[in-house]
Tab-separated table of C-alpha atoms and ligand atoms in Angstrom:
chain	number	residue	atom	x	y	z
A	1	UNK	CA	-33.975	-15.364	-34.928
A	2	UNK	CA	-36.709	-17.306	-33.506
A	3	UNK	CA	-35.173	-20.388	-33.439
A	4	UNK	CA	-31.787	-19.464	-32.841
A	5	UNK	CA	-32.723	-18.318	-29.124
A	6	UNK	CA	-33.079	-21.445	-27.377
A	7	UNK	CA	-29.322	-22.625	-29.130
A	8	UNK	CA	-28.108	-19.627	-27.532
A	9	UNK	CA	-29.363	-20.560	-24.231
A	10	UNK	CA	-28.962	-23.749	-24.067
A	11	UNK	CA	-24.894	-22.956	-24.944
A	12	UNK	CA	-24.954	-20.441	-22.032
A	13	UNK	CA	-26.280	-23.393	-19.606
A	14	UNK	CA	-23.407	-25.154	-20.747
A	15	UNK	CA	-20.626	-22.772	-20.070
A	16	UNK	CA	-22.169	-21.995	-16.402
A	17	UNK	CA	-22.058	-25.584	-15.692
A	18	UNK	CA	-18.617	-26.095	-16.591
A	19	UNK	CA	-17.714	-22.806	-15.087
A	20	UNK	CA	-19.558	-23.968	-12.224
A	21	UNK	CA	-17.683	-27.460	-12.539
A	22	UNK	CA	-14.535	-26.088	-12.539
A	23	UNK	CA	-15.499	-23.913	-9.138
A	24	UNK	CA	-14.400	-20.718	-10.716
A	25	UNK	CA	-18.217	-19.272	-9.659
A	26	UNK	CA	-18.771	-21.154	-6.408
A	27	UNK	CA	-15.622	-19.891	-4.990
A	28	UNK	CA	-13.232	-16.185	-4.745
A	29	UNK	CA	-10.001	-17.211	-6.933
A	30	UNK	CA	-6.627	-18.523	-5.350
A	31	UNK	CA	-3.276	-16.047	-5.974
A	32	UNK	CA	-1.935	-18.044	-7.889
A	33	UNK	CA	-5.138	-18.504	-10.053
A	34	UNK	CA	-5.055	-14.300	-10.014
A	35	UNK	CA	-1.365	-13.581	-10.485
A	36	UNK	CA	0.126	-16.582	-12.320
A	37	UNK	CA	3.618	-17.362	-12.288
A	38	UNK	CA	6.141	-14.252	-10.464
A	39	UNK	CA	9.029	-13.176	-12.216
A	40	UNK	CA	11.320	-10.247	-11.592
A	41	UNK	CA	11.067	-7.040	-13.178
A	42	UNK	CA	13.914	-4.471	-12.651
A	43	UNK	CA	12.881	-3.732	-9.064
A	44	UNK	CA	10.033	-5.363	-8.701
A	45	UNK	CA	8.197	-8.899	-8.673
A	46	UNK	CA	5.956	-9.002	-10.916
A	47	UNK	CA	2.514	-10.982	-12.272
A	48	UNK	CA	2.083	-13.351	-15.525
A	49	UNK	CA	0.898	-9.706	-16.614
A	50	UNK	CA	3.676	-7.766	-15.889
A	51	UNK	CA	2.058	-5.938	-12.750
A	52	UNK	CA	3.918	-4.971	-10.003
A	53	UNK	CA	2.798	-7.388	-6.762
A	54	UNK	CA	3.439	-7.465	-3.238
A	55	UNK	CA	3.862	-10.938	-1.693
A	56	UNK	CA	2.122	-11.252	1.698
A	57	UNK	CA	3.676	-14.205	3.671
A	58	UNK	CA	4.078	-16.043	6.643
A	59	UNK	CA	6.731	-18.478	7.791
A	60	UNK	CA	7.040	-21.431	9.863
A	61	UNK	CA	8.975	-22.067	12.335
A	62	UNK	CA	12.017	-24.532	12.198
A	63	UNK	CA	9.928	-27.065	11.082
A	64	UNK	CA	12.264	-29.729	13.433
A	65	UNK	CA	10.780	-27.910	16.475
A	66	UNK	CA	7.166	-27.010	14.843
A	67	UNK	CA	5.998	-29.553	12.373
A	68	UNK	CA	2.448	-29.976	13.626
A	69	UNK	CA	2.068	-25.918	11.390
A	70	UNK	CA	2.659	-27.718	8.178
A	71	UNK	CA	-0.740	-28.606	7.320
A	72	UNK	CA	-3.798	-27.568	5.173
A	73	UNK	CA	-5.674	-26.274	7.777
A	74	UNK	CA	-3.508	-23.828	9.268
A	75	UNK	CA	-1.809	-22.482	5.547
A	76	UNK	CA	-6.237	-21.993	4.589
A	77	UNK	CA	-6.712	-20.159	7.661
A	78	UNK	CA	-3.922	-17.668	6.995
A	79	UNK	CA	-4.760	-17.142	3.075
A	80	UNK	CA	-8.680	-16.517	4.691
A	81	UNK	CA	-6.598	-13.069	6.682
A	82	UNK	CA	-5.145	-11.906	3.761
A	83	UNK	CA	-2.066	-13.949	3.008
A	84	UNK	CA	-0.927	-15.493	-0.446
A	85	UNK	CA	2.560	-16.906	0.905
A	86	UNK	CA	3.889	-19.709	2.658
A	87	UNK	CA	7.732	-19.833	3.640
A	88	UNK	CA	8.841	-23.175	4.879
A	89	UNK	CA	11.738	-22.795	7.059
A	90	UNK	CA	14.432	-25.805	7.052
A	91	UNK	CA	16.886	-24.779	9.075
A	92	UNK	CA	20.619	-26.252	7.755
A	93	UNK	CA	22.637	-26.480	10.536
A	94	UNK	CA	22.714	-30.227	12.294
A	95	UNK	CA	22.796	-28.486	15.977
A	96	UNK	CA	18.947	-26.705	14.824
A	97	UNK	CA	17.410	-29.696	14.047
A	98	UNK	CA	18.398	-30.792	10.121
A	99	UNK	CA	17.713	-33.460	9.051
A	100	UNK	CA	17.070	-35.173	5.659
A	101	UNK	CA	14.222	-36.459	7.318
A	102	UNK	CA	12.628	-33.248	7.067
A	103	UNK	CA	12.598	-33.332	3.296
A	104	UNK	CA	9.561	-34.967	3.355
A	105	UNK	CA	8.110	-32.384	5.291
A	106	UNK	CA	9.288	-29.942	3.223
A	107	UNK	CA	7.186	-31.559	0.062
A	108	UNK	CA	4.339	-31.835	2.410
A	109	UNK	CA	4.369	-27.995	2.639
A	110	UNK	CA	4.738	-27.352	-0.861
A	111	UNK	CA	1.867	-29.342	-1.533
A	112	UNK	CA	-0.849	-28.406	0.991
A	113	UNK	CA	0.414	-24.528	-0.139
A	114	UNK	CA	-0.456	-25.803	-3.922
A	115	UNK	CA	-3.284	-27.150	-3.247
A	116	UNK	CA	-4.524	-23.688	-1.843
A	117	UNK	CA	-3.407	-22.043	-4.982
A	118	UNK	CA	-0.668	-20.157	-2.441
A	119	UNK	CA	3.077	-19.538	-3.469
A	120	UNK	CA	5.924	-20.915	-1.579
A	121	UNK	CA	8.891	-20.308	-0.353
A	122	UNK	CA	11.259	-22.964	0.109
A	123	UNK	CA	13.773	-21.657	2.888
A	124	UNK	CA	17.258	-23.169	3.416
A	125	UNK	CA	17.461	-21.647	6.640
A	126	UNK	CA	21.544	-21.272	7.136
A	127	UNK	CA	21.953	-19.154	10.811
A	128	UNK	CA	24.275	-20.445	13.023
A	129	UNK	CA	26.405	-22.120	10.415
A	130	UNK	CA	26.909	-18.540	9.165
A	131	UNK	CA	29.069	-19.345	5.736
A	132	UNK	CA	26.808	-20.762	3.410
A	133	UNK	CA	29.664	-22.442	1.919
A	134	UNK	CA	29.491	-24.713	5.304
A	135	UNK	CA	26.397	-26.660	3.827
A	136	UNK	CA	27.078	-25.951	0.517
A	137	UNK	CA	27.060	-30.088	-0.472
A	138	UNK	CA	24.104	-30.316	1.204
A	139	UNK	CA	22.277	-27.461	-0.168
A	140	UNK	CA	23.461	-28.383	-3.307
A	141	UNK	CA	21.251	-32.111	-3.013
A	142	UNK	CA	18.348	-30.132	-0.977
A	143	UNK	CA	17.365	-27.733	-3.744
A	144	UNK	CA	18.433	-30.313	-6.678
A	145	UNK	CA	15.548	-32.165	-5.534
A	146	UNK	CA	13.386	-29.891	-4.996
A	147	UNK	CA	13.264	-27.910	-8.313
A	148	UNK	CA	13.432	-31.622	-9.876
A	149	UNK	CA	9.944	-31.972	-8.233
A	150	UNK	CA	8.723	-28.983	-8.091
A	151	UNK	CA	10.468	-27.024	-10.537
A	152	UNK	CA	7.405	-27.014	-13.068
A	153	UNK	CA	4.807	-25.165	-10.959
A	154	UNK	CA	4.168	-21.695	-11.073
A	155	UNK	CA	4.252	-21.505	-7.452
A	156	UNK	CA	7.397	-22.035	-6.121
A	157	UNK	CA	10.237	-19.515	-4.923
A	158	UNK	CA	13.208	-20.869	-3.282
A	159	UNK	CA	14.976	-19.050	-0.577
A	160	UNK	CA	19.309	-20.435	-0.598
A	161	UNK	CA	20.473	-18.854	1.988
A	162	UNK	CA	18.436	-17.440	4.782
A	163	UNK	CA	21.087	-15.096	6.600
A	164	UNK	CA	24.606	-15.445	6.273
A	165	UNK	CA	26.291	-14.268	9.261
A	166	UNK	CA	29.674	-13.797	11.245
A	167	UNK	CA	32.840	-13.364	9.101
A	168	UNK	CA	30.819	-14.259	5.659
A	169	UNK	CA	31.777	-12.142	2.487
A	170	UNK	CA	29.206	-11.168	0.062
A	171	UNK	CA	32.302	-11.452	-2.802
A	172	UNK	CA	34.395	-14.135	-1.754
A	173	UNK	CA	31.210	-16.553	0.065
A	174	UNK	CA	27.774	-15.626	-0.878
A	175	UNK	CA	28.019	-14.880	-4.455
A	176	UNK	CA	29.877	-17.567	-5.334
A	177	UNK	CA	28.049	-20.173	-3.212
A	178	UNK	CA	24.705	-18.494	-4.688
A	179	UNK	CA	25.982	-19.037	-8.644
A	180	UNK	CA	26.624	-22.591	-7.515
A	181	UNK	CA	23.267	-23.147	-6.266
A	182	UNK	CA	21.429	-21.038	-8.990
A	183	UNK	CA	23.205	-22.626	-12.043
A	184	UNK	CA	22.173	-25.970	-9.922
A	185	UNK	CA	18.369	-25.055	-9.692
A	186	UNK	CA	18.504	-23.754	-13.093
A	187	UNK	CA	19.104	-27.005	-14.392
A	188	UNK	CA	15.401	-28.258	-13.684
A	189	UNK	CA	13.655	-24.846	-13.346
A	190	UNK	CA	14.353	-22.066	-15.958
A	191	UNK	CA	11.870	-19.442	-14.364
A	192	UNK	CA	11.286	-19.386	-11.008
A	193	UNK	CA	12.084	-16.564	-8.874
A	194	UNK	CA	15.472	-17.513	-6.486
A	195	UNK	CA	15.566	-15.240	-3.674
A	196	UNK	CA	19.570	-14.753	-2.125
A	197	UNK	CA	20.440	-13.695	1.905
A	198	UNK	CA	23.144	-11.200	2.332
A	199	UNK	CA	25.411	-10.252	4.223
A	200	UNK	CA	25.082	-9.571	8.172
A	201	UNK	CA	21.980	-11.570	8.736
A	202	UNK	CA	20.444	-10.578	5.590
A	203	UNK	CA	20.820	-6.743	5.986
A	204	UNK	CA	23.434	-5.388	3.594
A	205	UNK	CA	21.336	-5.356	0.279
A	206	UNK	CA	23.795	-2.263	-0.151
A	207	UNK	CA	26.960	-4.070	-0.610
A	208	UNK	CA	24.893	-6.953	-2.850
A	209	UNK	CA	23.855	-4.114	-4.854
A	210	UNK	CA	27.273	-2.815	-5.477
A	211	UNK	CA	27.704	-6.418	-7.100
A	212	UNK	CA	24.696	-8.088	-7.990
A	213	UNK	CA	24.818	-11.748	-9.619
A	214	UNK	CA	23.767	-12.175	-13.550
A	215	UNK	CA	21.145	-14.829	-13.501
A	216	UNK	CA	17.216	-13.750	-14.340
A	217	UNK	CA	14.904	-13.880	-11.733
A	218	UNK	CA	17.088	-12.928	-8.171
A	219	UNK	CA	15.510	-11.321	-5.712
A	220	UNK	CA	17.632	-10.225	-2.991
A	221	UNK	CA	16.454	-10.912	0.578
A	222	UNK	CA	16.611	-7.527	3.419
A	223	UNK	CA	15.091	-9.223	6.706
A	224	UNK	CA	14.296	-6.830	9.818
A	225	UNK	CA	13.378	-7.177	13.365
A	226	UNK	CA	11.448	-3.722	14.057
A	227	UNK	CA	12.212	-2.989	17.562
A	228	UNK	CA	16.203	-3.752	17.119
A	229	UNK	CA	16.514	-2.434	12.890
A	230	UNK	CA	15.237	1.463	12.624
A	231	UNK	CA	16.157	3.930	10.175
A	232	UNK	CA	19.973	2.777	9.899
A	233	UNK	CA	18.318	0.177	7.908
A	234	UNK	CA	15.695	1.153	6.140
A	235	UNK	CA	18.633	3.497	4.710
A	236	UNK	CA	20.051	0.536	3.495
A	237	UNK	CA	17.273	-0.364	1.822
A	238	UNK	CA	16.728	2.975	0.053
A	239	UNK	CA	20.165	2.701	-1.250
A	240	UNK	CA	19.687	-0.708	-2.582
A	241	UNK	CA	16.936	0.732	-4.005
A	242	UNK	CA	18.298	3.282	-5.856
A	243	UNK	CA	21.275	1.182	-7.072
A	244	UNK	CA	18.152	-1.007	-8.925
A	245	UNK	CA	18.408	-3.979	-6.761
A	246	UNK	CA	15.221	-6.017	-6.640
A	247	UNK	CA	14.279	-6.682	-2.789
A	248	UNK	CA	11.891	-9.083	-0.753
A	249	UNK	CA	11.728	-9.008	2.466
A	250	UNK	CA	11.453	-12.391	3.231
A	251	UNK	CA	11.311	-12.980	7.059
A	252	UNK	CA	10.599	-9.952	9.584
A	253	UNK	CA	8.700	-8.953	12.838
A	254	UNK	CA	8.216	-6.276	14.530
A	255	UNK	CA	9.799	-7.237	18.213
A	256	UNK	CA	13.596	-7.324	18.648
A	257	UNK	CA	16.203	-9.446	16.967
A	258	UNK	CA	16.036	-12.284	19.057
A	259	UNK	CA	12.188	-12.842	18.217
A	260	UNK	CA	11.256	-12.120	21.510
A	261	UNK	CA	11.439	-8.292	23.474
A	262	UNK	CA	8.733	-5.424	23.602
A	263	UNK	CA	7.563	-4.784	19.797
A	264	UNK	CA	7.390	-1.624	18.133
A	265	UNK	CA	4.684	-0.389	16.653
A	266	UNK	CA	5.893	2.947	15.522
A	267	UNK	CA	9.295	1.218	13.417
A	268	UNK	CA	6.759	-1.463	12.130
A	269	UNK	CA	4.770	1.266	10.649
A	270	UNK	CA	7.500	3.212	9.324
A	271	UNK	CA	8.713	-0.375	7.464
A	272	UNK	CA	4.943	-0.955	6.492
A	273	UNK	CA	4.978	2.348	4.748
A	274	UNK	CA	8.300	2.246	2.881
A	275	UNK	CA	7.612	-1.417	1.612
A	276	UNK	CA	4.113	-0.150	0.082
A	277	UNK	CA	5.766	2.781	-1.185
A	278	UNK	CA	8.566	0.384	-2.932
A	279	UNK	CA	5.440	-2.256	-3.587
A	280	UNK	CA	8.171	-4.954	-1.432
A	281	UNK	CA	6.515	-8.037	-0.121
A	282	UNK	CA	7.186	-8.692	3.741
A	283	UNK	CA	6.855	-12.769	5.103
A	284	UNK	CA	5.962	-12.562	8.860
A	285	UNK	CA	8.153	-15.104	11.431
A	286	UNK	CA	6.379	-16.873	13.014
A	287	UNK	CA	3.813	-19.652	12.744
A	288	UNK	CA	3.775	-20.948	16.272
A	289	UNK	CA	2.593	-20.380	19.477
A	290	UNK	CA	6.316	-20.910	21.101
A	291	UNK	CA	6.282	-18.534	23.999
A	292	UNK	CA	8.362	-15.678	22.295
A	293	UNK	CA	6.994	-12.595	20.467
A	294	UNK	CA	7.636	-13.090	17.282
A	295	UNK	CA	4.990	-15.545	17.477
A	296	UNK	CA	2.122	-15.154	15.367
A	297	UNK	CA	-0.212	-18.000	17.809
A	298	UNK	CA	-1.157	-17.371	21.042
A	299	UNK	CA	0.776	-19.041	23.688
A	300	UNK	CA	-2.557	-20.180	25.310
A	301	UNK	CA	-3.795	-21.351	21.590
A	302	UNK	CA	-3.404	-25.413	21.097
A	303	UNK	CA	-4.928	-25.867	17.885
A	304	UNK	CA	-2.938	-26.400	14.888
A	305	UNK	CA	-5.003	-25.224	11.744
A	306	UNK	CA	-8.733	-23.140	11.338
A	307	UNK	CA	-7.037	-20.070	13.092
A	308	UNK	CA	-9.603	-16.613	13.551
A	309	UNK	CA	-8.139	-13.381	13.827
A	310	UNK	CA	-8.564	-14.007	18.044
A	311	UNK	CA	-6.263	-16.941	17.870
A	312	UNK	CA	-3.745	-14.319	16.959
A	313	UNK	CA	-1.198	-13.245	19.354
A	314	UNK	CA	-0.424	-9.323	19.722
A	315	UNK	CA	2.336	-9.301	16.952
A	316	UNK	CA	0.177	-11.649	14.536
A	317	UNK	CA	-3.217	-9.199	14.974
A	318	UNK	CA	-0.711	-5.992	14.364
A	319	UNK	CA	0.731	-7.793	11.453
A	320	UNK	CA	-2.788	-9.329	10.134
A	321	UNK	CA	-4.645	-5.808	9.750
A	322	UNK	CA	-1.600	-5.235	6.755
A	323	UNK	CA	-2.597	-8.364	5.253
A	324	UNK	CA	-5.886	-7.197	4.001
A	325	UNK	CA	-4.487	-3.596	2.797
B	1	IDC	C1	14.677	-17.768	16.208
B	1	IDC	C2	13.398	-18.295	16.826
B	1	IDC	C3	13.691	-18.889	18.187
B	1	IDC	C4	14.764	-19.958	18.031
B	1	IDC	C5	15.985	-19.391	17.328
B	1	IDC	C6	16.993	-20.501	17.048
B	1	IDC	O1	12.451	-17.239	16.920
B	1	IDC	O2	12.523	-19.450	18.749
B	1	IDC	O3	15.130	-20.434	19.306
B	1	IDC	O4	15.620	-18.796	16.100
B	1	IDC	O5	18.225	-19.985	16.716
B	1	IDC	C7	16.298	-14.575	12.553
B	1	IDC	C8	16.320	-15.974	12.081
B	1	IDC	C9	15.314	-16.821	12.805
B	1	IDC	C10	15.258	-16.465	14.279
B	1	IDC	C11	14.759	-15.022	14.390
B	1	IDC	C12	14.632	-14.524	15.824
B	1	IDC	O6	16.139	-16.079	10.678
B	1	IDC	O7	15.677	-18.164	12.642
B	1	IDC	O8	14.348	-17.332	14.904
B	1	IDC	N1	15.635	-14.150	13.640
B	1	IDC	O9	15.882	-14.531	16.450
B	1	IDC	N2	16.938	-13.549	12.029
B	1	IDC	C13	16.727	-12.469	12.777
B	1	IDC	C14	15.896	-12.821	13.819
């Protein structure tokens, strides 16, 4: 026993060090590190352990108009308040800015978000060109190579269709453009959560549920505007709900539907509650400091990255206190 004591101890050393090495003591774990790779259970996203999770997420802006968000610096700041997702926000249409160009953006994104152990949501954001079907060839190339480069890490969600809009059928347009895209993505990444806009700007998870697609792993996307989408629509969501549909609420805010308008505090919370109550994860728009209330900067803030709570605009410090619930 005697001799066996200083063995022991000089094994334990070892392990600190490496544990040390490895940073897993000097430093709080990432999400990803805590919740491993998402996948959908019934109505829920769940953990590599099969627990129910609620993403907490923020989005750029059209990255065309906002590109100086996409950095490090600023993602860091936001996972310091609370948040464990970045959505990346390429809109589609030629007249908001796309641009191949942007790809590399995109990847720039995805990276800086991997690096900080955050998930991320890679958002083909369709909104004037209401039919996804419009872009449809172009999607098609977007997200083949994306899940060919990212398609192995744990972190990645990608978003096909951010709201489809105008004359748009979930039968006849979304659904089929979505089993293009999905048996697409599927080709270079088996398991990672695809999330899928419906009708009317993303609001009729009710009619998606009455017909929801086949593939594994769909999440269906419900986005609101608080001070324009009240009870009519949280209905809608309670039906979806019941009908087994698996939700995220992938882009919201609490001011009207334009981004911009008084906000409302009192339909926020009423969302707030229901999405806790439903364990639904909620991605705030907008990382910028555009002039608009949906912003989640300060107009009067320049900086790009290192944000503290006070940086935070009205909407982003209502929003932020959630983020640490
Ligand atoms: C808005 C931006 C605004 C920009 C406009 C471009 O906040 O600065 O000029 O897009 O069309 C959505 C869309 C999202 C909108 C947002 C507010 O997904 O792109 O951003 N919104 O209108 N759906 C409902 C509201």
């Amino acid at each position: 026993m005697k001799k066996r004591f200083p063995i022991l101890l000089v094994l334990l050393c070892f392990c600190l060090i490496g544990l040390a090495g490895r940073g897993t003591l000097s430093r709080a774990a990432t999400p990803v590190e805590k919740w491993g790779r998402l996948s959908v259970q019934g109505t829920n996203i769940v953990n590599a352990g099969g627990k129910k999770v609620q993403l907490k997420g923020v989005s750029t802006h059209g990255i065309a108009w906002y590109p100086q968000y996409v950095n490090s610096s600023c993602f860091k700041s936001f996972r310091n308040m609370g948040v464990n997702t970045i959505r990346l926000a390429l809109y589609s249409n030629p007249a908001d800015g796309f641009s191949t160009k942007l790809y590399g953006k995109v990847e720039e994104g995805v990276r800086a978000a991997t690096n900080l152990g955050m998930y991320v949501i890679i958002d083909w954001h369709i909104l004037n060109d209401g039919n996804p079907k419009q872009h449809q060839k172009q999607a098609l190339k977007f997200f083949t190579r994306m899940s060919k480069k990212f398609g192995k890490q744990k972190n990645i969600l990608y978003e096909i269709c951010n709201e489809p809009n105008g004359n748009v059928s979930w039968d006849k347009d979304i659904r089929p453009y979505a089993n293009k895209i999905i048996k697409r993505i599927r080709k270079y990444d088996k398991k990672n959560i695809i999330i899928v806009g419906t009708p009317t700007w993303s609001q009729d998870v009710d009619i998606a549920a009455g017909k929801p697609l086949k593939h594994k792993n769909i999440v269906y996307s419900l986005h609101f505007y608080a001070a324009t989408h009240k009870e009519f629509l949280r209905q809608k969501l309670k039906a979806a709900r019941k009908a087994g549909l698996p939700v995220l609420v992938s882009e919201f805010s609490i001011c009207d539907a334009s981004g911009n308008g008084a906000i409302s505090k009192s339909s926020g919370k009423k969302w707030m509650k229901l999405l806790k109550r439903y364990k639904i994860g909620y991605v705030a728009w907008n990382v910028s400091n555009k002039a608009e209330t949906s912003s989640l900067i300060k107009s009067s803030c320049q900086k790009t990255g290192n944000f503290k709570k006070g940086d935070l605009s009205k909407t982003g410090r209502w929003i932020a206190a959630y983020w640490k619930k």
